[in-house]
Amino acid sequence: MKNFKNLLEHQLKNLYNTENQWIEILPRIIENISDERLKFIFIHHLEETKKQKKQLEQVCNDLDIEPTGEKCTAMEGLLKETKDFLSEVADINVMNAGLIAEAQKVAHYKISGYCITIRYAKELGYCEVSRKLQKILNEKYDIDDKLEEIAENRMNKKAMA
């Protein structure tokens, strides 16, 4: 990287790859969820993530950046943990509670990435880019809140029973 804009570009490509990896595994997660309300939340989250990916493509287009070409190894690690979890758990209630935890780990990773990228965009004077990224970040916070609520009020209690 030669300059600060290259660092922003790196972050955007990283986020784009992160969203792609998440989109790839979400259907497998959804098929392992037994609770209908939780399944609905994850299905909605998959559709929202696909829209966010398109919004990231638009942000990259606005900045003349090709979003592809980077592999997020941190996300690969998080998803390896998720795949391992899927293959190890037998109890459906533990599965539901654990998949919430796995999704929240991913959400928190993505939230930190968006926060960093928004800061870089603001510092470079890309107000519209930072506004678009902030919208995505707000949606990330929303899904994390929904997952937290259903974990605390429903899934964790079922898993403990």
C-alpha atoms as a printed R data frame, in Angstrom:
    type eleno elety resid chain resno       x       y      z
1   ATOM     1    CA   MET     A     1   0.000   0.000  0.000
2   ATOM     2    CA   LYS     A     2   1.325   3.331 -1.033
3   ATOM     3    CA   ASN     A     3  -1.102   5.715  0.629
4   ATOM     4    CA   PHE     A     4  -4.096   6.119  2.903
5   ATOM     5    CA   LYS     A     5  -6.583   5.697  0.039
6   ATOM     6    CA   ASN     A     6  -4.996   2.288 -0.644
7   ATOM     7    CA   LEU     A     7  -5.695   1.416  2.985
8   ATOM     8    CA   LEU     A     8  -9.356   2.362  2.485
9   ATOM     9    CA   GLU     A     9  -9.420   0.236 -0.668
10  ATOM    10    CA   HIS     A    10  -7.960  -2.705  1.260
11  ATOM    11    CA   GLN     A    11 -10.650  -2.347  3.931
12  ATOM    12    CA   LEU     A    12 -13.445  -2.193  1.347
13  ATOM    13    CA   LYS     A    13 -12.178  -5.299 -0.454
14  ATOM    14    CA   ASN     A    14 -11.866  -7.071  2.871
15  ATOM    15    CA   LEU     A    15 -15.459  -6.191  3.784
16  ATOM    16    CA   TYR     A    16 -16.672  -7.283  0.362
17  ATOM    17    CA   ASN     A    17 -14.997 -10.664  0.702
18  ATOM    18    CA   THR     A    18 -16.320 -10.997  4.240
19  ATOM    19    CA   GLU     A    19 -19.879 -10.425  3.028
20  ATOM    20    CA   ASN     A    20 -19.383 -12.943  0.192
21  ATOM    21    CA   GLN     A    21 -18.124 -15.612  2.560
22  ATOM    22    CA   TRP     A    22 -21.038 -14.989  4.925
23  ATOM    23    CA   ILE     A    23 -23.558 -15.205  2.071
24  ATOM    24    CA   GLU     A    24 -22.065 -18.559  1.075
25  ATOM    25    CA   ILE     A    25 -22.458 -20.176  4.508
26  ATOM    26    CA   LEU     A    26 -25.771 -18.644  5.620
27  ATOM    27    CA   PRO     A    27 -27.940 -21.181  3.720
28  ATOM    28    CA   ARG     A    28 -26.156 -24.031  5.532
29  ATOM    29    CA   ILE     A    29 -26.724 -22.273  8.851
30  ATOM    30    CA   ILE     A    30 -30.407 -21.710  8.027
31  ATOM    31    CA   GLU     A    31 -30.991 -25.371  7.194
32  ATOM    32    CA   ASN     A    32 -29.643 -26.344 10.632
33  ATOM    33    CA   ILE     A    33 -31.974 -24.029 12.583
34  ATOM    34    CA   SER     A    34 -35.048 -25.726 14.038
35  ATOM    35    CA   ASP     A    35 -36.787 -22.696 15.576
36  ATOM    36    CA   GLU     A    36 -39.054 -20.995 13.023
37  ATOM    37    CA   ARG     A    37 -38.690 -17.482 14.450
38  ATOM    38    CA   LEU     A    38 -34.909 -17.775 14.492
39  ATOM    39    CA   LYS     A    39 -34.933 -19.242 10.986
40  ATOM    40    CA   PHE     A    40 -36.989 -16.249  9.792
41  ATOM    41    CA   ILE     A    41 -34.443 -13.849 11.321
42  ATOM    42    CA   PHE     A    42 -31.585 -15.609  9.531
43  ATOM    43    CA   ILE     A    43 -33.448 -15.745  6.191
44  ATOM    44    CA   HIS     A    44 -34.108 -12.011  6.460
45  ATOM    45    CA   HIS     A    45 -30.473 -11.484  7.413
46  ATOM    46    CA   LEU     A    46 -29.313 -13.369  4.308
47  ATOM    47    CA   GLU     A    47 -31.421 -11.127  2.065
48  ATOM    48    CA   GLU     A    48 -30.198  -8.026  3.891
49  ATOM    49    CA   THR     A    49 -26.573  -9.155  3.519
50  ATOM    50    CA   LYS     A    50 -27.055  -9.617 -0.236
51  ATOM    51    CA   LYS     A    51 -28.357  -6.033 -0.447
52  ATOM    52    CA   GLN     A    52 -25.411  -4.794  1.621
53  ATOM    53    CA   LYS     A    53 -23.030  -6.551 -0.758
54  ATOM    54    CA   LYS     A    54 -24.617  -4.623 -3.641
55  ATOM    55    CA   GLN     A    55 -24.299  -1.397 -1.653
56  ATOM    56    CA   LEU     A    56 -20.600  -2.149 -1.127
57  ATOM    57    CA   GLU     A    57 -20.246  -2.704 -4.873
58  ATOM    58    CA   GLN     A    58 -21.773   0.743 -5.426
59  ATOM    59    CA   VAL     A    59 -19.409   2.337 -2.897
60  ATOM    60    CA   CYS     A    60 -16.456   0.706 -4.644
61  ATOM    61    CA   ASN     A    61 -17.789   1.854 -8.011
62  ATOM    62    CA   ASP     A    62 -18.077   5.417 -6.665
63  ATOM    63    CA   LEU     A    63 -14.374   5.271 -5.749
64  ATOM    64    CA   ASP     A    64 -13.221   3.445 -8.927
65  ATOM    65    CA   ILE     A    65 -12.280   0.372 -6.899
66  ATOM    66    CA   GLU     A    66 -12.730  -3.230 -8.030
67  ATOM    67    CA   PRO     A    67 -14.158  -4.920 -4.899
68  ATOM    68    CA   THR     A    68 -12.856  -8.397 -5.677
69  ATOM    69    CA   GLY     A    69  -9.369  -9.765 -5.341
70  ATOM    70    CA   GLU     A    70  -8.827 -10.085 -1.600
71  ATOM    71    CA   LYS     A    71  -9.467 -12.991  0.721
72  ATOM    72    CA   CYS     A    72 -10.323 -12.233  4.343
73  ATOM    73    CA   THR     A    73  -8.473 -14.882  6.322
74  ATOM    74    CA   ALA     A    74  -9.980 -13.698  9.618
75  ATOM    75    CA   MET     A    75 -13.451 -14.432  8.245
76  ATOM    76    CA   GLU     A    76 -12.237 -17.803  6.992
77  ATOM    77    CA   GLY     A    77 -11.206 -18.589 10.568
78  ATOM    78    CA   LEU     A    78 -14.556 -17.532 11.994
79  ATOM    79    CA   LEU     A    79 -16.386 -19.632  9.426
80  ATOM    80    CA   LYS     A    80 -14.173 -22.642 10.094
81  ATOM    81    CA   GLU     A    81 -15.300 -22.420 13.715
82  ATOM    82    CA   THR     A    82 -18.912 -22.250 12.532
83  ATOM    83    CA   LYS     A    83 -18.488 -25.295 10.279
84  ATOM    84    CA   ASP     A    84 -16.816 -27.210 13.101
85  ATOM    85    CA   PHE     A    85 -19.688 -26.272 15.403
86  ATOM    86    CA   LEU     A    86 -22.251 -27.466 12.846
87  ATOM    87    CA   SER     A    87 -20.580 -30.861 12.646
88  ATOM    88    CA   GLU     A    88 -20.181 -31.326 16.417
89  ATOM    89    CA   VAL     A    89 -23.580 -30.444 17.913
90  ATOM    90    CA   ALA     A    90 -26.368 -33.008 18.222
91  ATOM    91    CA   ASP     A    91 -28.989 -31.213 20.365
92  ATOM    92    CA   ILE     A    92 -31.261 -28.928 18.300
93  ATOM    93    CA   ASN     A    93 -31.698 -26.362 21.068
94  ATOM    94    CA   VAL     A    94 -27.960 -26.167 21.661
95  ATOM    95    CA   MET     A    95 -27.555 -25.848 17.875
96  ATOM    96    CA   ASN     A    96 -29.936 -22.872 17.755
97  ATOM    97    CA   ALA     A    97 -28.260 -21.092 20.675
98  ATOM    98    CA   GLY     A    98 -24.783 -21.818 19.348
99  ATOM    99    CA   LEU     A    99 -25.574 -20.587 15.839
100 ATOM   100    CA   ILE     A   100 -26.678 -17.285 17.329
101 ATOM   101    CA   ALA     A   101 -23.303 -17.041 19.064
102 ATOM   102    CA   GLU     A   102 -21.460 -17.898 15.842
103 ATOM   103    CA   ALA     A   103 -23.445 -15.260 13.936
104 ATOM   104    CA   GLN     A   104 -22.753 -12.668 16.612
105 ATOM   105    CA   LYS     A   105 -19.008 -13.323 16.405
106 ATOM   106    CA   VAL     A   106 -19.204 -12.644 12.678
107 ATOM   107    CA   ALA     A   107 -21.404  -9.579 13.211
108 ATOM   108    CA   HIS     A   108 -18.955  -8.113 15.711
109 ATOM   109    CA   TYR     A   109 -16.057  -8.691 13.329
110 ATOM   110    CA   LYS     A   110 -17.939  -6.973 10.515
111 ATOM   111    CA   ILE     A   111 -19.018  -4.107 12.780
112 ATOM   112    CA   SER     A   112 -15.386  -3.371 13.617
113 ATOM   113    CA   GLY     A   113 -14.474  -3.483  9.917
114 ATOM   114    CA   TYR     A   114 -17.230  -1.054  8.973
115 ATOM   115    CA   CYS     A   115 -16.283   1.309 11.830
116 ATOM   116    CA   ILE     A   116 -12.687   1.428 10.609
117 ATOM   117    CA   THR     A   117 -13.705   1.890  6.981
118 ATOM   118    CA   ILE     A   118 -16.146   4.684  7.818
119 ATOM   119    CA   ARG     A   119 -13.422   6.480  9.758
120 ATOM   120    CA   TYR     A   120 -11.020   6.200  6.814
121 ATOM   121    CA   ALA     A   121 -13.667   7.444  4.367
122 ATOM   122    CA   LYS     A   122 -14.438  10.445  6.587
123 ATOM   123    CA   GLU     A   123 -10.757  11.291  6.982
124 ATOM   124    CA   LEU     A   124 -10.351  11.200  3.202
125 ATOM   125    CA   GLY     A   125 -13.359  13.496  2.783
126 ATOM   126    CA   TYR     A   126 -15.644  10.884  1.209
127 ATOM   127    CA   CYS     A   127 -18.810  12.019  2.988
128 ATOM   128    CA   GLU     A   128 -21.263  10.171  0.729
129 ATOM   129    CA   VAL     A   129 -19.236   6.961  0.983
130 ATOM   130    CA   SER     A   130 -19.144   7.204  4.772
131 ATOM   131    CA   ARG     A   131 -22.908   7.843  4.816
132 ATOM   132    CA   LYS     A   132 -23.584   4.707  2.734
133 ATOM   133    CA   LEU     A   133 -21.278   2.638  4.905
134 ATOM   134    CA   GLN     A   134 -22.917   4.012  8.060
135 ATOM   135    CA   LYS     A   135 -26.285   2.782  6.780
136 ATOM   136    CA   ILE     A   136 -24.852  -0.730  6.420
137 ATOM   137    CA   LEU     A   137 -23.235  -0.487  9.858
138 ATOM   138    CA   ASN     A   138 -26.560   0.485 11.426
139 ATOM   139    CA   GLU     A   139 -28.114  -2.632  9.882
140 ATOM   140    CA   LYS     A   140 -25.282  -4.723 11.368
141 ATOM   141    CA   TYR     A   141 -26.069  -3.314 14.810
142 ATOM   142    CA   ASP     A   142 -29.769  -4.085 14.257
143 ATOM   143    CA   ILE     A   143 -29.191  -7.765 13.450
144 ATOM   144    CA   ASP     A   144 -26.842  -8.101 16.412
145 ATOM   145    CA   ASP     A   145 -29.543  -6.633 18.673
146 ATOM   146    CA   LYS     A   146 -32.165  -9.037 17.270
147 ATOM   147    CA   LEU     A   147 -29.885 -12.010 17.792
148 ATOM   148    CA   GLU     A   148 -29.069 -10.883 21.332
149 ATOM   149    CA   GLU     A   149 -32.756 -10.501 22.151
150 ATOM   150    CA   ILE     A   150 -33.786 -13.931 20.853
151 ATOM   151    CA   ALA     A   151 -30.794 -15.571 22.538
152 ATOM   152    CA   GLU     A   152 -31.549 -14.037 25.936
153 ATOM   153    CA   ASN     A   153 -35.319 -14.406 25.828
154 ATOM   154    CA   ARG     A   154 -35.707 -17.740 24.103
155 ATOM   155    CA   MET     A   155 -32.881 -19.824 22.686
156 ATOM   156    CA   ASN     A   156 -30.462 -19.916 25.615
157 ATOM   157    CA   LYS     A   157 -33.264 -20.952 27.994
158 ATOM   158    CA   LYS     A   158 -34.274 -23.782 25.671
159 ATOM   159    CA   ALA     A   159 -30.663 -24.916 25.345
160 ATOM   160    CA   MET     A   160 -30.297 -25.056 29.144
161 ATOM   161    CA   ALA     A   161 -33.466 -27.147 29.615
